[in-house]
Amino acid sequence: MGDHFQTVVDVDATADEARALAARVVEWLVAEGIVLGERTDCVLGQPLGHPPGPNWQRAVEESPDWDPWDGLAVHTERTVFDSGQGGPESVTCPRCETTAPLSGETYGETYDEDYELSGEGPAGEADPDSGEGEAENSVWPRFAAAMGTWHETGAATVDCPACARPVALTDWIWEDDYYAFGHLGLEFWNWPELRPDFIQDISRLLGGHRTVHVWGKL
C-alpha cells in the first residue's frame, strides 16, 4: 500500500524565522493534544518525530475510517518539497495565468532527491541521450535548473514561456501542488486527510504566511 504524507509548507518563512515559527506551531499542536511533545521513531526520512496525540481527530476530516499510524516530522531547512511518485502535469504562470503542460515533454534533466541535475528522466520517458521524443523549447529544464539554483542560494526565477517575464520559482502554481519551496514544512506521515480549517489555523499561527498543502506517496 505504501506510505503517504501531507506537508504544510510555509512558503513565506525566511531561513532565520523557520525554527521559531516551527516551535510556535508545535507548541500549539501539543497543547491541543493533536501531537505529543515527546519525539519518537515515528516518521520517515528523519530520526525522530511527534507521534499522534489523543486529539488527533481535530486535525483531520470528520469521521476518518482509520487512525494515523505515524507522526509529524518538522523541517526547518531550505527544502524542495514534492509529492513523491509521478511528476507534475503542468505549471501556471501567476502573472499571465498561462498554463504550460509538462506531461508530454521528454525530461532530459530532472531534479533528483540530492538536489542535483541528472540526465535520467521519469520511468517510461525516452532516453534523453537518444534524441527520441525531445520537444523543442522544452519547459522542464528551465525549472530543473531553477530548483538547483534555489536550493543553493534561496532565490531563483524562471522566465514564463508565454509572457516572457521572469517569475520567482516560489510563485509558480503547480498542478495539484506537486511542488512547494520553503524553509519550513510540517510533514504528517500516514494521517487521514487534513482539514482545510486546520491548515488555516496553522497559517494564522505562522503570522498569516502563505502555505501550500503537498500530498504525496512513496
PDB file of C-alpha atoms in Angstrom:
ATOM      1  CA  MET A   1       0.000   0.000   0.000  1.00  0.00           C
ATOM      2  CA  GLY A   2       2.930   2.344   0.612  1.00  0.00           C
ATOM      3  CA  ASP A   3       3.341   5.323   2.871  1.00  0.00           C
ATOM      4  CA  HIS A   4       1.716   8.679   2.227  1.00  0.00           C
ATOM      5  CA  PHE A   5       2.403  12.106   3.631  1.00  0.00           C
ATOM      6  CA  GLN A   6       0.865  15.561   3.806  1.00  0.00           C
ATOM      7  CA  THR A   7       3.162  18.547   4.206  1.00  0.00           C
ATOM      8  CA  VAL A   8       2.027  22.035   5.156  1.00  0.00           C
ATOM      9  CA  VAL A   9       4.756  24.231   3.682  1.00  0.00           C
ATOM     10  CA  ASP A  10       5.274  27.847   4.739  1.00  0.00           C
ATOM     11  CA  VAL A  11       6.477  29.480   1.521  1.00  0.00           C
ATOM     12  CA  ASP A  12       6.997  32.907   3.133  1.00  0.00           C
ATOM     13  CA  ALA A  13       9.165  31.998   6.144  1.00  0.00           C
ATOM     14  CA  THR A  14      12.810  33.013   5.922  1.00  0.00           C
ATOM     15  CA  ALA A  15      15.705  30.821   6.987  1.00  0.00           C
ATOM     16  CA  ASP A  16      16.077  32.928  10.138  1.00  0.00           C
ATOM     17  CA  GLU A  17      12.382  32.602  11.044  1.00  0.00           C
ATOM     18  CA  ALA A  18      11.845  28.905  10.393  1.00  0.00           C
ATOM     19  CA  ARG A  19      12.906  27.397  13.733  1.00  0.00           C
ATOM     20  CA  ALA A  20      10.993  29.889  15.886  1.00  0.00           C
ATOM     21  CA  LEU A  21       7.849  29.552  13.779  1.00  0.00           C
ATOM     22  CA  ALA A  22       8.076  25.768  13.861  1.00  0.00           C
ATOM     23  CA  ALA A  23       8.401  25.822  17.656  1.00  0.00           C
ATOM     24  CA  ARG A  24       5.300  28.046  17.907  1.00  0.00           C
ATOM     25  CA  VAL A  25       3.203  25.668  15.806  1.00  0.00           C
ATOM     26  CA  VAL A  26       4.440  22.528  17.579  1.00  0.00           C
ATOM     27  CA  GLU A  27       3.715  24.099  20.966  1.00  0.00           C
ATOM     28  CA  TRP A  28       0.133  24.742  19.837  1.00  0.00           C
ATOM     29  CA  LEU A  29      -0.258  21.224  18.398  1.00  0.00           C
ATOM     30  CA  VAL A  30       0.918  19.726  21.688  1.00  0.00           C
ATOM     31  CA  ALA A  31      -1.355  21.998  23.745  1.00  0.00           C
ATOM     32  CA  GLU A  32      -4.312  20.947  21.585  1.00  0.00           C
ATOM     33  CA  GLY A  33      -3.429  17.265  22.005  1.00  0.00           C
ATOM     34  CA  ILE A  34      -3.010  16.807  18.247  1.00  0.00           C
ATOM     35  CA  VAL A  35       0.559  15.527  18.635  1.00  0.00           C
ATOM     36  CA  LEU A  36       2.673  14.549  21.622  1.00  0.00           C
ATOM     37  CA  GLY A  37       5.580  16.645  22.821  1.00  0.00           C
ATOM     38  CA  GLU A  38       7.936  13.694  23.254  1.00  0.00           C
ATOM     39  CA  ARG A  39       9.563  12.687  19.983  1.00  0.00           C
ATOM     40  CA  THR A  40       9.911   9.058  18.906  1.00  0.00           C
ATOM     41  CA  ASP A  41      10.887   6.982  15.879  1.00  0.00           C
ATOM     42  CA  CYS A  42       7.570   7.567  14.088  1.00  0.00           C
ATOM     43  CA  VAL A  43       8.417   9.321  10.798  1.00  0.00           C
ATOM     44  CA  LEU A  44      10.241   8.526   7.589  1.00  0.00           C
ATOM     45  CA  GLY A  45      13.344  10.404   6.498  1.00  0.00           C
ATOM     46  CA  GLN A  46      14.196  11.807   9.934  1.00  0.00           C
ATOM     47  CA  PRO A  47      15.321  10.085  13.130  1.00  0.00           C
ATOM     48  CA  LEU A  48      12.522  11.460  15.332  1.00  0.00           C
ATOM     49  CA  GLY A  49       9.048  12.944  15.045  1.00  0.00           C
ATOM     50  CA  HIS A  50       5.996  13.776  17.141  1.00  0.00           C
ATOM     51  CA  PRO A  51       3.504  10.877  17.492  1.00  0.00           C
ATOM     52  CA  PRO A  52      -0.259  11.483  17.183  1.00  0.00           C
ATOM     53  CA  GLY A  53      -1.827  12.857  20.356  1.00  0.00           C
ATOM     54  CA  PRO A  54      -5.167  11.914  21.959  1.00  0.00           C
ATOM     55  CA  ASN A  55      -6.983  14.646  19.992  1.00  0.00           C
ATOM     56  CA  TRP A  56      -5.509  13.974  16.548  1.00  0.00           C
ATOM     57  CA  GLN A  57      -9.074  13.922  15.140  1.00  0.00           C
ATOM     58  CA  ARG A  58      -9.167  17.730  15.447  1.00  0.00           C
ATOM     59  CA  ALA A  59      -6.716  17.953  12.555  1.00  0.00           C
ATOM     60  CA  VAL A  60      -8.432  15.680  10.043  1.00  0.00           C
ATOM     61  CA  GLU A  61     -11.651  15.448   8.099  1.00  0.00           C
ATOM     62  CA  GLU A  62     -14.656  14.257  10.098  1.00  0.00           C
ATOM     63  CA  SER A  63     -15.278  10.548  10.659  1.00  0.00           C
ATOM     64  CA  PRO A  64     -11.982   9.117   9.396  1.00  0.00           C
ATOM     65  CA  ASP A  65     -12.224   5.374   8.910  1.00  0.00           C
ATOM     66  CA  TRP A  66      -8.681   4.759  10.144  1.00  0.00           C
ATOM     67  CA  ASP A  67      -6.247   6.155  12.704  1.00  0.00           C
ATOM     68  CA  PRO A  68      -2.851   7.695  11.869  1.00  0.00           C
ATOM     69  CA  TRP A  69      -0.070   5.216  12.476  1.00  0.00           C
ATOM     70  CA  ASP A  70       2.898   7.584  12.143  1.00  0.00           C
ATOM     71  CA  GLY A  71       3.726  11.104  13.288  1.00  0.00           C
ATOM     72  CA  LEU A  72       4.790  14.627  12.437  1.00  0.00           C
ATOM     73  CA  ALA A  73       8.209  15.469  11.004  1.00  0.00           C
ATOM     74  CA  VAL A  74       9.297  19.118  11.230  1.00  0.00           C
ATOM     75  CA  HIS A  75      11.590  20.522   8.527  1.00  0.00           C
ATOM     76  CA  THR A  76      13.373  23.816   9.209  1.00  0.00           C
ATOM     77  CA  GLU A  77      15.930  23.921   6.417  1.00  0.00           C
ATOM     78  CA  ARG A  78      15.664  25.062   2.799  1.00  0.00           C
ATOM     79  CA  THR A  79      13.818  22.216   1.103  1.00  0.00           C
ATOM     80  CA  VAL A  80      12.225  21.377  -2.222  1.00  0.00           C
ATOM     81  CA  PHE A  81       9.020  19.619  -1.137  1.00  0.00           C
ATOM     82  CA  ASP A  82       7.358  17.361  -3.694  1.00  0.00           C
ATOM     83  CA  SER A  83       4.636  14.741  -3.976  1.00  0.00           C
ATOM     84  CA  GLY A  84       6.935  11.764  -4.451  1.00  0.00           C
ATOM     85  CA  GLN A  85       5.575   9.400  -7.067  1.00  0.00           C
ATOM     86  CA  GLY A  86       4.871  10.537 -10.596  1.00  0.00           C
ATOM     87  CA  GLY A  87       5.629  14.027 -11.800  1.00  0.00           C
ATOM     88  CA  PRO A  88       3.999  17.400 -12.358  1.00  0.00           C
ATOM     89  CA  GLU A  89       1.494  17.570 -15.198  1.00  0.00           C
ATOM     90  CA  SER A  90       1.600  21.340 -15.679  1.00  0.00           C
ATOM     91  CA  VAL A  91       2.658  24.646 -14.179  1.00  0.00           C
ATOM     92  CA  THR A  92       0.888  28.018 -14.346  1.00  0.00           C
ATOM     93  CA  CYS A  93       2.369  31.498 -14.505  1.00  0.00           C
ATOM     94  CA  PRO A  94       0.862  33.676 -11.737  1.00  0.00           C
ATOM     95  CA  ARG A  95       1.276  36.794 -13.879  1.00  0.00           C
ATOM     96  CA  CYS A  96      -0.336  35.950 -17.213  1.00  0.00           C
ATOM     97  CA  GLU A  97      -2.174  32.837 -15.910  1.00  0.00           C
ATOM     98  CA  THR A  98      -0.951  30.753 -18.845  1.00  0.00           C
ATOM     99  CA  THR A  99      -0.606  27.046 -18.088  1.00  0.00           C
ATOM    100  CA  ALA A 100       2.359  25.216 -19.584  1.00  0.00           C
ATOM    101  CA  PRO A 101       1.878  21.443 -19.949  1.00  0.00           C
ATOM    102  CA  LEU A 102       4.739  19.268 -18.755  1.00  0.00           C
ATOM    103  CA  SER A 103       3.420  15.722 -19.088  1.00  0.00           C
ATOM    104  CA  GLY A 104       4.198  15.447 -22.802  1.00  0.00           C
ATOM    105  CA  GLU A 105       7.825  16.515 -22.527  1.00  0.00           C
ATOM    106  CA  THR A 106      10.953  14.432 -22.504  1.00  0.00           C
ATOM    107  CA  TYR A 107      12.577  15.144 -19.176  1.00  0.00           C
ATOM    108  CA  GLY A 108      16.147  15.477 -20.390  1.00  0.00           C
ATOM    109  CA  GLU A 109      17.092  16.762 -16.939  1.00  0.00           C
ATOM    110  CA  THR A 110      15.358  16.022 -13.678  1.00  0.00           C
ATOM    111  CA  TYR A 111      15.795  17.330 -10.183  1.00  0.00           C
ATOM    112  CA  ASP A 112      16.697  14.339  -8.056  1.00  0.00           C
ATOM    113  CA  GLU A 113      16.435  13.802  -4.313  1.00  0.00           C
ATOM    114  CA  ASP A 114      20.007  15.004  -3.807  1.00  0.00           C
ATOM    115  CA  TYR A 115      19.076  18.357  -5.360  1.00  0.00           C
ATOM    116  CA  GLU A 116      21.343  17.868  -8.354  1.00  0.00           C
ATOM    117  CA  LEU A 117      20.534  17.840 -12.043  1.00  0.00           C
ATOM    118  CA  SER A 118      20.725  14.379 -13.546  1.00  0.00           C
ATOM    119  CA  GLY A 119      20.234  13.009 -17.013  1.00  0.00           C
ATOM    120  CA  GLU A 120      17.682  10.406 -16.017  1.00  0.00           C
ATOM    121  CA  GLY A 121      14.061  11.046 -16.820  1.00  0.00           C
ATOM    122  CA  PRO A 122      10.962   9.584 -15.148  1.00  0.00           C
ATOM    123  CA  ALA A 123      10.095   5.960 -15.743  1.00  0.00           C
ATOM    124  CA  GLY A 124       8.630   5.448 -19.170  1.00  0.00           C
ATOM    125  CA  GLU A 125      10.257   8.536 -20.749  1.00  0.00           C
ATOM    126  CA  ALA A 126      12.592   8.325 -23.692  1.00  0.00           C
ATOM    127  CA  ASP A 127      16.333   8.206 -23.054  1.00  0.00           C
ATOM    128  CA  PRO A 128      17.396  11.863 -23.228  1.00  0.00           C
ATOM    129  CA  ASP A 129      20.648  10.868 -24.948  1.00  0.00           C
ATOM    130  CA  SER A 130      18.789   9.108 -27.714  1.00  0.00           C
ATOM    131  CA  GLY A 131      17.134  12.277 -29.000  1.00  0.00           C
ATOM    132  CA  GLU A 132      13.806  10.463 -29.304  1.00  0.00           C
ATOM    133  CA  GLY A 133      10.746  12.482 -28.390  1.00  0.00           C
ATOM    134  CA  GLU A 134      12.685  15.572 -27.306  1.00  0.00           C
ATOM    135  CA  ALA A 135      10.480  18.638 -27.677  1.00  0.00           C
ATOM    136  CA  GLU A 136      11.854  21.925 -28.897  1.00  0.00           C
ATOM    137  CA  ASN A 137      11.721  24.775 -26.391  1.00  0.00           C
ATOM    138  CA  SER A 138      11.141  22.296 -23.588  1.00  0.00           C
ATOM    139  CA  VAL A 139       9.844  23.948 -20.409  1.00  0.00           C
ATOM    140  CA  TRP A 140      11.012  21.441 -17.805  1.00  0.00           C
ATOM    141  CA  PRO A 141      14.790  22.065 -17.967  1.00  0.00           C
ATOM    142  CA  ARG A 142      14.183  25.713 -17.033  1.00  0.00           C
ATOM    143  CA  PHE A 143      12.506  24.620 -13.810  1.00  0.00           C
ATOM    144  CA  ALA A 144      15.007  21.845 -13.084  1.00  0.00           C
ATOM    145  CA  ALA A 145      17.861  24.354 -13.316  1.00  0.00           C
ATOM    146  CA  ALA A 146      15.969  26.911 -11.199  1.00  0.00           C
ATOM    147  CA  MET A 147      15.341  24.331  -8.482  1.00  0.00           C
ATOM    148  CA  GLY A 148      19.050  23.644  -8.233  1.00  0.00           C
ATOM    149  CA  THR A 149      19.784  27.363  -8.021  1.00  0.00           C
ATOM    150  CA  TRP A 150      17.060  27.926  -5.424  1.00  0.00           C
ATOM    151  CA  HIS A 151      18.350  25.120  -3.231  1.00  0.00           C
ATOM    152  CA  GLU A 152      21.850  26.545  -3.371  1.00  0.00           C
ATOM    153  CA  THR A 153      21.005  30.220  -2.906  1.00  0.00           C
ATOM    154  CA  GLY A 154      17.365  30.554  -1.767  1.00  0.00           C
ATOM    155  CA  ALA A 155      16.403  32.563  -4.857  1.00  0.00           C
ATOM    156  CA  ALA A 156      15.662  31.684  -8.484  1.00  0.00           C
ATOM    157  CA  THR A 157      13.427  32.839 -11.314  1.00  0.00           C
ATOM    158  CA  VAL A 158      12.014  31.191 -14.414  1.00  0.00           C
ATOM    159  CA  ASP A 159      11.036  33.177 -17.499  1.00  0.00           C
ATOM    160  CA  CYS A 160       7.438  32.432 -18.444  1.00  0.00           C
ATOM    161  CA  PRO A 161       7.304  30.672 -21.834  1.00  0.00           C
ATOM    162  CA  ALA A 162       4.171  32.685 -22.682  1.00  0.00           C
ATOM    163  CA  CYS A 163       4.676  36.249 -21.412  1.00  0.00           C
ATOM    164  CA  ALA A 164       8.496  36.051 -21.170  1.00  0.00           C
ATOM    165  CA  ARG A 165       8.536  37.803 -17.789  1.00  0.00           C
ATOM    166  CA  PRO A 166      10.756  36.438 -15.002  1.00  0.00           C
ATOM    167  CA  VAL A 167       8.762  34.850 -12.181  1.00  0.00           C
ATOM    168  CA  ALA A 168      10.157  33.747  -8.824  1.00  0.00           C
ATOM    169  CA  LEU A 169      10.296  29.971  -8.599  1.00  0.00           C
ATOM    170  CA  THR A 170       8.304  30.078  -5.362  1.00  0.00           C
ATOM    171  CA  ASP A 171       5.411  31.899  -7.074  1.00  0.00           C
ATOM    172  CA  TRP A 172       4.683  29.407  -9.861  1.00  0.00           C
ATOM    173  CA  ILE A 173       1.464  27.395  -9.429  1.00  0.00           C
ATOM    174  CA  TRP A 174       1.937  23.651  -9.848  1.00  0.00           C
ATOM    175  CA  GLU A 175      -0.993  21.427 -10.736  1.00  0.00           C
ATOM    176  CA  ASP A 176      -2.161  19.562  -7.627  1.00  0.00           C
ATOM    177  CA  ASP A 177       0.507  21.492  -5.648  1.00  0.00           C
ATOM    178  CA  TYR A 178       3.115  18.973  -6.744  1.00  0.00           C
ATOM    179  CA  TYR A 179       5.994  21.227  -5.629  1.00  0.00           C
ATOM    180  CA  ALA A 180       6.473  23.765  -2.847  1.00  0.00           C
ATOM    181  CA  PHE A 181       9.667  25.563  -1.876  1.00  0.00           C
ATOM    182  CA  GLY A 182      10.357  26.734   1.638  1.00  0.00           C
ATOM    183  CA  HIS A 183      12.388  26.723   4.827  1.00  0.00           C
ATOM    184  CA  LEU A 184       9.583  25.306   6.983  1.00  0.00           C
ATOM    185  CA  GLY A 185       7.469  22.217   6.400  1.00  0.00           C
ATOM    186  CA  LEU A 186       5.192  20.254   8.736  1.00  0.00           C
ATOM    187  CA  GLU A 187       5.052  16.725   7.351  1.00  0.00           C
ATOM    188  CA  PHE A 188       2.307  14.393   8.635  1.00  0.00           C
ATOM    189  CA  TRP A 189       3.049  10.762   7.831  1.00  0.00           C
ATOM    190  CA  ASN A 190       0.160   8.351   7.240  1.00  0.00           C
ATOM    191  CA  TRP A 191      -2.622  10.570   8.593  1.00  0.00           C
ATOM    192  CA  PRO A 192      -6.168  10.900   7.235  1.00  0.00           C
ATOM    193  CA  GLU A 193      -6.803  13.984   5.108  1.00  0.00           C
ATOM    194  CA  LEU A 194      -6.076  17.227   6.967  1.00  0.00           C
ATOM    195  CA  ARG A 195      -8.964  19.657   7.332  1.00  0.00           C
ATOM    196  CA  PRO A 196      -8.760  22.980   5.442  1.00  0.00           C
ATOM    197  CA  ASP A 197      -9.618  24.931   8.602  1.00  0.00           C
ATOM    198  CA  PHE A 198      -6.801  23.146  10.460  1.00  0.00           C
ATOM    199  CA  ILE A 199      -4.360  24.280   7.770  1.00  0.00           C
ATOM    200  CA  GLN A 200      -5.789  27.798   8.071  1.00  0.00           C
ATOM    201  CA  ASP A 201      -5.169  27.692  11.831  1.00  0.00           C
ATOM    202  CA  ILE A 202      -1.536  26.821  11.149  1.00  0.00           C
ATOM    203  CA  SER A 203      -1.268  29.684   8.664  1.00  0.00           C
ATOM    204  CA  ARG A 204      -2.575  32.106  11.293  1.00  0.00           C
ATOM    205  CA  LEU A 205      -0.001  30.839  13.786  1.00  0.00           C
ATOM    206  CA  LEU A 206       2.622  31.491  11.135  1.00  0.00           C
ATOM    207  CA  GLY A 207       1.610  35.141  11.023  1.00  0.00           C
ATOM    208  CA  GLY A 208      -0.667  34.801   8.018  1.00  0.00           C
ATOM    209  CA  HIS A 209       2.051  33.345   5.825  1.00  0.00           C
ATOM    210  CA  ARG A 210       1.107  31.604   2.604  1.00  0.00           C
ATOM    211  CA  THR A 211       1.016  27.833   2.941  1.00  0.00           C
ATOM    212  CA  VAL A 212       0.903  25.043   0.382  1.00  0.00           C
ATOM    213  CA  HIS A 213      -0.561  21.623   1.174  1.00  0.00           C
ATOM    214  CA  VAL A 214       1.590  18.994  -0.565  1.00  0.00           C
ATOM    215  CA  TRP A 215       0.134  15.490  -0.573  1.00  0.00           C
ATOM    216  CA  GLY A 216       2.304  12.596  -1.739  1.00  0.00           C
ATOM    217  CA  LYS A 217       3.093   8.917  -1.568  1.00  0.00           C
ATOM    218  CA  LEU A 218       6.212   6.767  -1.545  1.00  0.00           C
TER     219      LEU A 218
END
